[in-house]
Short mmCIF file of C-alpha atoms in Angstrom, two decimals:
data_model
loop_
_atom_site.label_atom_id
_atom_site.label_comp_id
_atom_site.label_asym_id
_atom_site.label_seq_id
_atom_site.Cartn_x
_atom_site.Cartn_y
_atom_site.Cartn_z
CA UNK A 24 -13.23 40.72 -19.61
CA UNK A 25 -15.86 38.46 -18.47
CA UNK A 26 -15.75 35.25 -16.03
CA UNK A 27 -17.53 32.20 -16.56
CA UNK A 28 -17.61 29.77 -13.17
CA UNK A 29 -18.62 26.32 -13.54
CA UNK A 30 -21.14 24.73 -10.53
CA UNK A 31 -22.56 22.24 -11.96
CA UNK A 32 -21.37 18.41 -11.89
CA UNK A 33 -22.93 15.47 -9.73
CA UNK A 34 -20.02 15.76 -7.41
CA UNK A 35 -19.92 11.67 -7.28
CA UNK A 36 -16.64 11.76 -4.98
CA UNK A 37 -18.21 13.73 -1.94
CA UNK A 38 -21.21 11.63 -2.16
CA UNK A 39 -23.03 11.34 0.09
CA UNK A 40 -22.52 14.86 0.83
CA UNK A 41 -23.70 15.84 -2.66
CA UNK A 42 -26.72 13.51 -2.39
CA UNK A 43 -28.54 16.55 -1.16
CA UNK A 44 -25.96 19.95 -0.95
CA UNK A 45 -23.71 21.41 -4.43
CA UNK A 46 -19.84 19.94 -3.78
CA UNK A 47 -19.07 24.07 -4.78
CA UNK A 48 -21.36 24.64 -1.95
CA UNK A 49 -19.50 22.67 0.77
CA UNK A 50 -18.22 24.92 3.26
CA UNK A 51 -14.42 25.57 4.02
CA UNK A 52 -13.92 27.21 7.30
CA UNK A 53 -16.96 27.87 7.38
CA UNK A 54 -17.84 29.43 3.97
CA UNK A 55 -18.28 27.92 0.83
CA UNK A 56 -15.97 26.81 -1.59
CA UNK A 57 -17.58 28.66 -4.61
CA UNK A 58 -17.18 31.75 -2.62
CA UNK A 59 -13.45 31.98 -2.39
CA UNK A 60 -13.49 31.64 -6.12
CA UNK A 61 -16.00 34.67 -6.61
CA UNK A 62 -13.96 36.72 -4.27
CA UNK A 63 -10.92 35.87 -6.70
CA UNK A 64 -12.47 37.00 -9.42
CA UNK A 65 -14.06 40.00 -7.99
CA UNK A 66 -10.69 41.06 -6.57
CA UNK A 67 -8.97 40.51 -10.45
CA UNK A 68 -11.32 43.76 -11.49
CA UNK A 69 -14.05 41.05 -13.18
CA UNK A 70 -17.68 41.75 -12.30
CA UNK A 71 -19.99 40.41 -15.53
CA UNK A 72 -19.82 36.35 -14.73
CA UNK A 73 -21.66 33.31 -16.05
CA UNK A 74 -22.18 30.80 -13.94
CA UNK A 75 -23.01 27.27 -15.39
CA UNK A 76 -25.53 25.85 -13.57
CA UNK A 77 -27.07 21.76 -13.38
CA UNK A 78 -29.24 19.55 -11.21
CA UNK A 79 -28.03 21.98 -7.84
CA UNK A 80 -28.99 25.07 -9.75
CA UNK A 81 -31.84 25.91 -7.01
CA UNK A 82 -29.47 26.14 -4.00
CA UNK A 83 -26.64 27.46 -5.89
CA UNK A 84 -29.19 30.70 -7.26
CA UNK A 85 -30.02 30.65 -3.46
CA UNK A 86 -26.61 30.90 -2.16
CA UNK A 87 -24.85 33.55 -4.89
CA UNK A 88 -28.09 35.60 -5.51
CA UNK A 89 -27.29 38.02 -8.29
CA UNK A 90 -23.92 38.26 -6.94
CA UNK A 91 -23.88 41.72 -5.54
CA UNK A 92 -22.77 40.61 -2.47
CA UNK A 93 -19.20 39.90 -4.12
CA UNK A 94 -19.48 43.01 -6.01
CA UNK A 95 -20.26 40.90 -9.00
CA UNK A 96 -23.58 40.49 -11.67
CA UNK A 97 -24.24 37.06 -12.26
CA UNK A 98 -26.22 35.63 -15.12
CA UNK A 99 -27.38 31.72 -14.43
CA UNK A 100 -26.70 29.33 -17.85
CA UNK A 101 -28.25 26.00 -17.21
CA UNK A 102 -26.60 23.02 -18.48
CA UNK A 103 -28.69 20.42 -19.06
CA UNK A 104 -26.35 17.50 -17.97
CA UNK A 105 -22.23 17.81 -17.32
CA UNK A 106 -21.28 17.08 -21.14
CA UNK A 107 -17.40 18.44 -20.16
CA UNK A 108 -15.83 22.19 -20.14
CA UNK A 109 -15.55 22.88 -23.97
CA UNK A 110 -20.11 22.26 -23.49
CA UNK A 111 -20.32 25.22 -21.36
CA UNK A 112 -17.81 27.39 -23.19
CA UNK A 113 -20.14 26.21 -25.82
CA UNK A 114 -23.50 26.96 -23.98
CA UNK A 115 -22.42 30.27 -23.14
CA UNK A 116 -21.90 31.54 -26.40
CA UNK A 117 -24.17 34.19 -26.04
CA UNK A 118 -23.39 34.99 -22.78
CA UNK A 119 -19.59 35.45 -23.35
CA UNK A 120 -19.86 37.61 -27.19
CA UNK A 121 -16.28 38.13 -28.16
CA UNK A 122 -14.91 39.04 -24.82
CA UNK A 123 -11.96 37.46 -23.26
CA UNK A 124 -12.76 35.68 -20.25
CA UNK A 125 -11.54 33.62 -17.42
CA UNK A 126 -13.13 30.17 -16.88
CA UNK A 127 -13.37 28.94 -13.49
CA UNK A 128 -13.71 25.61 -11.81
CA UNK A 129 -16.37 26.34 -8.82
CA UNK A 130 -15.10 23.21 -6.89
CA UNK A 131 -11.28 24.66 -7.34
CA UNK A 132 -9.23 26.21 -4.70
CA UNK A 133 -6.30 28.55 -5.50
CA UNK A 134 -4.27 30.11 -2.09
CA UNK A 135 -3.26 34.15 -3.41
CA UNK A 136 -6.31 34.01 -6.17
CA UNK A 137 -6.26 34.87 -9.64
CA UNK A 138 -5.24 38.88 -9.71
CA UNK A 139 -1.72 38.47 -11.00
CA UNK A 140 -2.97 35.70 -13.86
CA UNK A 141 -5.46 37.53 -15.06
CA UNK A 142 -3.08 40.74 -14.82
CA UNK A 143 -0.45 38.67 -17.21
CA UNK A 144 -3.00 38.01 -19.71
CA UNK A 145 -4.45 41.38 -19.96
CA UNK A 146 -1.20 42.45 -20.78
CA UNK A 147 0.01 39.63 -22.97
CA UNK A 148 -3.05 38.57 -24.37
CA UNK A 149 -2.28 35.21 -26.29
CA UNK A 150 -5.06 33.28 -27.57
CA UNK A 151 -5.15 31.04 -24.43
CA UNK A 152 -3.25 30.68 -21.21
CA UNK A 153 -3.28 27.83 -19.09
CA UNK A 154 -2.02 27.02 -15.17
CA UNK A 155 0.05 23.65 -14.74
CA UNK A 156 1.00 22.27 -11.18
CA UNK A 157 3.34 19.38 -10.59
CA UNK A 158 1.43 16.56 -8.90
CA UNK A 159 2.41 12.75 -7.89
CA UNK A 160 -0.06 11.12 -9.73
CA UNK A 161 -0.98 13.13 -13.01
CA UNK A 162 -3.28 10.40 -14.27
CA UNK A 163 -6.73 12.27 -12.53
CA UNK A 164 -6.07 14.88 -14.47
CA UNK A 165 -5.25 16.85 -18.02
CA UNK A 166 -1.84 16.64 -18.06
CA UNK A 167 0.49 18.93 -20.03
CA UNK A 168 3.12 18.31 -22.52
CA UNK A 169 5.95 20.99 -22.68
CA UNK A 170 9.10 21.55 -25.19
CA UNK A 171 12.46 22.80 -24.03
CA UNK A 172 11.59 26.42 -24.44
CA UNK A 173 8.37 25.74 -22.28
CA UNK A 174 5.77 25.99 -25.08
CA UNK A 175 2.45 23.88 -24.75
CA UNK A 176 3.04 21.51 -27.26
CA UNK A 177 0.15 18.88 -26.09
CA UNK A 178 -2.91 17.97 -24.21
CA UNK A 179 -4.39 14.50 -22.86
CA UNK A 180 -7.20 13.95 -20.47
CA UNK A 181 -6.50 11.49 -17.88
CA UNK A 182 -3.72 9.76 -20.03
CA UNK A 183 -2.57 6.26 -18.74
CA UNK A 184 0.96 7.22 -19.08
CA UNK A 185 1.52 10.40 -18.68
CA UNK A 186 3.66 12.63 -20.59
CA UNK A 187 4.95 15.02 -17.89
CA UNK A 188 3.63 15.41 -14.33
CA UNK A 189 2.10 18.64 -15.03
CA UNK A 190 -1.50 19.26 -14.35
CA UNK A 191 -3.99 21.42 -15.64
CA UNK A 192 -5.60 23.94 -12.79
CA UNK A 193 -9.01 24.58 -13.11
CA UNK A 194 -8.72 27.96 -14.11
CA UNK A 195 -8.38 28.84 -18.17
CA UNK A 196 -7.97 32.33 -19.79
CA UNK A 197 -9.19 32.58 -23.52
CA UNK A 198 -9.59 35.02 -26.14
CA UNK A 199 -13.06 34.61 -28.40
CA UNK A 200 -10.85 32.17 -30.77
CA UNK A 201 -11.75 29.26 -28.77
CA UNK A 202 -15.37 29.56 -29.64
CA UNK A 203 -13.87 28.18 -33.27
CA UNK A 204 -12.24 25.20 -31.56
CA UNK A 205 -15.10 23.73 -29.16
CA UNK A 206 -16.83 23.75 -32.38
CA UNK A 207 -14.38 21.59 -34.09
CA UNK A 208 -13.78 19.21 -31.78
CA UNK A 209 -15.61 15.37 -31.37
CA UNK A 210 -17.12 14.16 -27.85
CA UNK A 211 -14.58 12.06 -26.34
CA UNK A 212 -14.71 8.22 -25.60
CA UNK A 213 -16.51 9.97 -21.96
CA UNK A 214 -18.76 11.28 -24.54
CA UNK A 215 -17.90 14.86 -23.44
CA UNK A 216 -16.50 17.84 -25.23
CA UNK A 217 -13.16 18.15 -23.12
CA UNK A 218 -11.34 21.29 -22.77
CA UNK A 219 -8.30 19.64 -23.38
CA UNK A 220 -9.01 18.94 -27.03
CA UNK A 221 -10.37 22.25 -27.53
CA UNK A 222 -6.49 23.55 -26.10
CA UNK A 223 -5.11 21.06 -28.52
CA UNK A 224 -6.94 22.35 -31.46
CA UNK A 225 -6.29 25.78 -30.58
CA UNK A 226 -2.33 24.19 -30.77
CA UNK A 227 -1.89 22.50 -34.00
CA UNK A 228 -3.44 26.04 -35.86
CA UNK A 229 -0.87 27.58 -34.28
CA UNK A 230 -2.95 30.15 -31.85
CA UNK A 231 -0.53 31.25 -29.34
CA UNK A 232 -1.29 29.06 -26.07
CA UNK A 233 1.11 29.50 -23.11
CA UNK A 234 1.26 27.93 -19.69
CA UNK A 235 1.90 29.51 -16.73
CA UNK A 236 3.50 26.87 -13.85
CA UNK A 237 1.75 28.11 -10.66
CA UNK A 238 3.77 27.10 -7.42
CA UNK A 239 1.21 28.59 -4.58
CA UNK A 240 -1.18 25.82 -3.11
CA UNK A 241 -4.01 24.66 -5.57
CA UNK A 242 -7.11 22.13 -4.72
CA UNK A 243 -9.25 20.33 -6.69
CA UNK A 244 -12.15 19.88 -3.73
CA UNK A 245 -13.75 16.76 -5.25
CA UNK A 246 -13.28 14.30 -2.44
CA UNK A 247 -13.00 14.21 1.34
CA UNK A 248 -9.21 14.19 1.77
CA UNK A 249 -8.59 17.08 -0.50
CA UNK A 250 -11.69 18.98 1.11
CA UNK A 251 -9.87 18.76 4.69
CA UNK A 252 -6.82 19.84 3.49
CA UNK A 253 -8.06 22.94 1.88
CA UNK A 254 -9.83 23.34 4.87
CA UNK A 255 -6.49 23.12 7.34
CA UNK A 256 -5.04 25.24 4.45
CA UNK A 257 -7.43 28.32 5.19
CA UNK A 258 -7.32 27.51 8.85
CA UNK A 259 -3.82 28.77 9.37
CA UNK A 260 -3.71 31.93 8.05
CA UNK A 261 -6.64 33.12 10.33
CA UNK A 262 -6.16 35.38 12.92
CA UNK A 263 -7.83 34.83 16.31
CA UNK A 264 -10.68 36.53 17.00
CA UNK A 265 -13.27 36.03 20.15
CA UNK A 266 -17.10 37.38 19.23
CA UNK A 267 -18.87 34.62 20.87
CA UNK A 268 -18.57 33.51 24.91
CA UNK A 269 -15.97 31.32 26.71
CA UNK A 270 -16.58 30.17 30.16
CA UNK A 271 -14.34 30.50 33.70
CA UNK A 272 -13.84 26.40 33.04
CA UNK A 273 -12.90 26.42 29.36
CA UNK A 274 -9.43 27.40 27.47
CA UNK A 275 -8.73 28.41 24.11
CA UNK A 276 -5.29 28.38 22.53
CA UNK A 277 -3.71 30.15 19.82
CA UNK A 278 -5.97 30.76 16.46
CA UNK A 279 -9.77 30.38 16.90
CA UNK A 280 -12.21 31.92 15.43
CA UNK A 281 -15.46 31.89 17.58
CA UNK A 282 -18.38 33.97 15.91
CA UNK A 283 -20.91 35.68 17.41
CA UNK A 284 -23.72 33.47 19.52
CA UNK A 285 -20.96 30.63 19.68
CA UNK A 286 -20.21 29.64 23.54
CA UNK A 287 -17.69 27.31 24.49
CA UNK A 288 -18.37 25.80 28.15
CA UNK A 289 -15.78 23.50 30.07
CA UNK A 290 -13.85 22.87 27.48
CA UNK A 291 -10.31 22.72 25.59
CA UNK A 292 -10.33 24.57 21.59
CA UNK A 293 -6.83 24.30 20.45
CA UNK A 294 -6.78 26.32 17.15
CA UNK A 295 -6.57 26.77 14.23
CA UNK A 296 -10.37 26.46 14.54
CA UNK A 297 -13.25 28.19 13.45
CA UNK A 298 -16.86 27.70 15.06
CA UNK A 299 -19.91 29.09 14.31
CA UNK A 300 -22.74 31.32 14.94
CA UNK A 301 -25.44 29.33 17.80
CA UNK A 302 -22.66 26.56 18.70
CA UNK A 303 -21.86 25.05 21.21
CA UNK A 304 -19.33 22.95 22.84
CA UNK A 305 -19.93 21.73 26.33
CA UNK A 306 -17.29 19.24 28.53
CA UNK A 307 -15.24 18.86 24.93
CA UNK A 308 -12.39 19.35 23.12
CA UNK A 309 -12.14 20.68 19.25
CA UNK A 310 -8.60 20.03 17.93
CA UNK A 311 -6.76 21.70 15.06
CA UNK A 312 -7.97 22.46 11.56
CA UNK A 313 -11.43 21.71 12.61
CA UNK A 314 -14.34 24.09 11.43
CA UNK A 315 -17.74 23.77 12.90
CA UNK A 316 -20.63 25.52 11.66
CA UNK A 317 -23.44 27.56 13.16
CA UNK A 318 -25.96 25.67 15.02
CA UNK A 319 -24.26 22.78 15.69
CA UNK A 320 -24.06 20.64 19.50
CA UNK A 321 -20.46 19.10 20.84
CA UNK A 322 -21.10 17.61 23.80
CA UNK A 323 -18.70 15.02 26.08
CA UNK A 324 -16.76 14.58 22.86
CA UNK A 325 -13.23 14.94 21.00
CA UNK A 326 -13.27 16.28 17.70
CA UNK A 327 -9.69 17.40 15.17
CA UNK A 328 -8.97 17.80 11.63
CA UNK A 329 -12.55 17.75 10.49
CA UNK A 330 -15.69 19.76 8.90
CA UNK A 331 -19.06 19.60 10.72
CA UNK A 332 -21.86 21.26 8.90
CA UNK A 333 -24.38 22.93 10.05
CA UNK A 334 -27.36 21.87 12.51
CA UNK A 335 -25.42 18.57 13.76
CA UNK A 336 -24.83 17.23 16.77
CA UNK A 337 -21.97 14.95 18.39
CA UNK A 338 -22.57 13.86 21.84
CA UNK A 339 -20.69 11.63 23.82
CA UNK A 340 -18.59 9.64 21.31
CA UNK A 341 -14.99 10.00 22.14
CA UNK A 342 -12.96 11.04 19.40
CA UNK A 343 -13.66 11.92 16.01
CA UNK A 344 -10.62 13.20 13.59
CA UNK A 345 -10.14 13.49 9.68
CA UNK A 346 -14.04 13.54 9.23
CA UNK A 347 -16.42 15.33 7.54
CA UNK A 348 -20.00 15.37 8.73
CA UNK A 349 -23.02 17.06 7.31
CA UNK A 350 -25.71 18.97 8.08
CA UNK A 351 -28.37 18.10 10.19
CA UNK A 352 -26.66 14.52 11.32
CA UNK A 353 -27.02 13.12 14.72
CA UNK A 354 -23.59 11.23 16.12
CA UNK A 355 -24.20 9.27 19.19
CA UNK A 356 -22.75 6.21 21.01
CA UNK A 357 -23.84 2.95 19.99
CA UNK A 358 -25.64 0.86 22.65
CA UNK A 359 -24.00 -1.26 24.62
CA UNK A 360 -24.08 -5.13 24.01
CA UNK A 361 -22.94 -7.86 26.25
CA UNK A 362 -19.54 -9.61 24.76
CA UNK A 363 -19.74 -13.17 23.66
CA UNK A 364 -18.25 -15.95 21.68
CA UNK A 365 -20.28 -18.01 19.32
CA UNK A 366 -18.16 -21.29 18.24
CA UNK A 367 -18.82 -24.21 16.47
CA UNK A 368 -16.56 -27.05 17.28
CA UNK A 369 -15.33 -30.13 15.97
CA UNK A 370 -14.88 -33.47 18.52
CA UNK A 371 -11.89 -33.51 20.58
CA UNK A 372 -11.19 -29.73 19.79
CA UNK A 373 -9.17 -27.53 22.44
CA UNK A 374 -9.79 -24.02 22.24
CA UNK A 375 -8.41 -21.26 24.70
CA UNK A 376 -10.44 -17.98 24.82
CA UNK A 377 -9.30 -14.68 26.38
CA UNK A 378 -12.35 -12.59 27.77
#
C-alpha cells in the first residue's frame, strides 16, 4: 500500500503567512503540520509516499528530504497549479501503479492518526473508504449523504444546503478502481476535478464505498483559528520536560516544554507551553497553549494562546493572546503621541469634552 500526501495549494486563508512559508509547513508546537501526518502514515506500516508538490515545492523538498527521517521514501510529483484532489490522483498515475493507497491532506490534522483506518481497509478492502465528522457548518466542506443502513449514497462539494452535517476528512483510502473514475469525471463550475465526484462516480457503478464516522479530534489547518486550536490540542497531552535554563527569579507551572538553549529569566510560563531552542523570555509571562519557536526574543511582555515563529521578537507590548506571528517579525510599542481633539463647529454650538 502506498500513500500519496498532498502539499501543495496557495494556502489563501493563512495569508499572509503563506505569502512566503507552505500552510503544511506552519509549525504546531513547534513542528510542522505536514509532519504529524508523515508520522501517521509511517506508524500505519506505509513507507513508499507521493507527495504532490506546487509553487512551495522548494521548501517543502527542503523540509521532508527523501523522507528517511520518518522512516519513509518520498518521491516529489509536481502539480503544476491546484486543479482539485481527483488532478493529483490523476498526476500520480504512474507513481501509484495499481496499489491501494491512502491519500492525505498535508494541511489536515487527525488526534490518534491513521493506524486503525488503514488497518480496517487492509482487511476489508472495498473499493473506497471515506472518514465523515459531524461539524456545525457543513457548507466549507464535502458533505456526505447517508441511507438508513449507513451506506454512502451521495457526494456534494460545498453544497448550499446541505444534505447531512457530515464532513469529509481529508484522508481517503482507494483501491486502483478510482483511476477509472477521475477519468470520467468533468472539471467542476471551480474548474477543478473534485474528489467528491470521483466518490460519486465510483457510487452510481456500484463499487463498494463505505464511510467510516471518526469521533477523535480532526483539523482542517487552513486558517488562523483552526491553526491555534490544533495547536492547544497538541499542547495538552505533552509532558513537562526542562532541557533549557530557568532562573532563581522565574517560575514555571505545570506542562512546559523548554528545549535545549531556551532560558527563561524573571519570568512567569504557565503551561501547556512549548519554547524553543535559543529563546528567550526575560521580565515576561507566556500563558497557556502558546508555542514559541527557536530563536525568538520575549521581552517586558504578556503572551497566551498563540504561535510565534521562529527568529521574532516581542518587546515591551503588554499582552498579546489568540495570535499567530511569523518568522522573523519585529513587535514593538507604538510611539507615543500627545492626545487631542480636532472639532469643527457650527455657531452657537455647546460641546463638553472629557480629557
Amino acid at each position: 500500500m502506498k500513500a500519496l500526501v498532498l502539499s501543495g495549494g496557495a494556502g489563501t486563508r493563512l495569508r499572509p503567512i503563506t505569502h512566503t512559508s507552505a500552510k503544511q509547513l506552519v509549525p504546531v508546537a513547534n513542528k510542522p503540520v505536514l509532519f504529524y501526518g508523515l508520522e501517521s502514515i509511517a506508524e500505519a506500516g506505509i513507507t513508499d509516499v507521493g507527495m504532490i508538490v506546487g509553487d512551495t515545492a522548494e521548501e517543502i523538498e527542503e523540509a521532508v528530504g527523501d523522507g528517511s527521517t520518518f522512516g519513509l521514501k518520498v518521491t516529489y510529483i509536481p502539480q503544476e497549479r491546484p486543479l482539485g484532489l481527483a488532478h493529483a490522483v490523476l498526476i500520480a498515475r504512474d507513481f501509484l501503479g495499481d496499489d491501494d493507497f491512502v491519500m492525505y491532506l498535508g494541511d489536515n490534522f487527525i488526534v490518534g492518526g491513521i493506524t486503525g483506518l488503514v488497518d480496517e481497509f487492509r482487511g476489508n478492502r472495498p473499493d473506497a473508504q471515506i472518514l465523515l465528522t459531524r461539524v456545525a457548518d457543513p457548507r466549507a466542506f464535502g458533505v456526505a449523504e447517508l441511507d438508513q443502513s449507513g451506506q454512502v449514497i451521495g457526494l456534494e462539494e460545498k453544497p448550499d444546503q446541505p444534505k447531512s452535517d457530515l464532513a469529509l476528512v481529508g484522508v481517503y483510502l482507494f483501491t486502483p478502481l478510482i483511476h477509472e473514475a477521475v477519468r470520467a469525471i468533468e472539471p467542476s463550475w471551480r474548474g477543478e476535478l473534485e474528489i467528491t465526484h470521483a466518490i460519486q462516480h465510483l457510487i452510481d457503478t456500484r463499487a463498494d464505498v463505505r464511510s467510516t464516522v471518526i469521533k477523535g479530534y480532526w483539523k482542517d489547518t487552513g486558517n488562523v483559528g483552526d491553526m491555534l486550536e490544533v495547536n492547544r490540542t497538541v499542547l495538552e497531552a505533552m509532558e513537562r520536560r526542562i532541557d533549557g535554563e530557568v532562573d532563581d527569579a522565574s517560575e514555571t507551572i505545570g506542562r512546559v516544554v523548554l528545549e535545549e538553549g531556551a532560558r527563561i529569566v524573571n519570568s512567569r510560563v504557565v503551561g501547556p507551553v512549548v519554547i524553543g531552542s535559543g529563546t528567550v523570555v526575560s521580565n515576561s509571562y507566556v500563558g497557556p497553549f502558546t508555542s514559541v519557536a527557536e530563536n525568538c526574543r520575549i521581552t517586558d511582555s504578556e503572551l497566551e494562546f498563540s504561535i510565534v515563529l521562529r527568529d521574532s521578537s516581542i518587546q515591551g507590548v503588554g499582552r498579546i493572546e489568540a495570535s499567530l506571528i511569523g518568522r522573523h517579525v519585529e513587535v514593538t510599542p507604538a510611539p507615543s503621541v500627545p492626545s487631542a481633539h480636532r472639532l469643527v463647529l457650527g455657531d452657537h454650538s455647546k460641546v463638553q469634552i472629557t480629557s
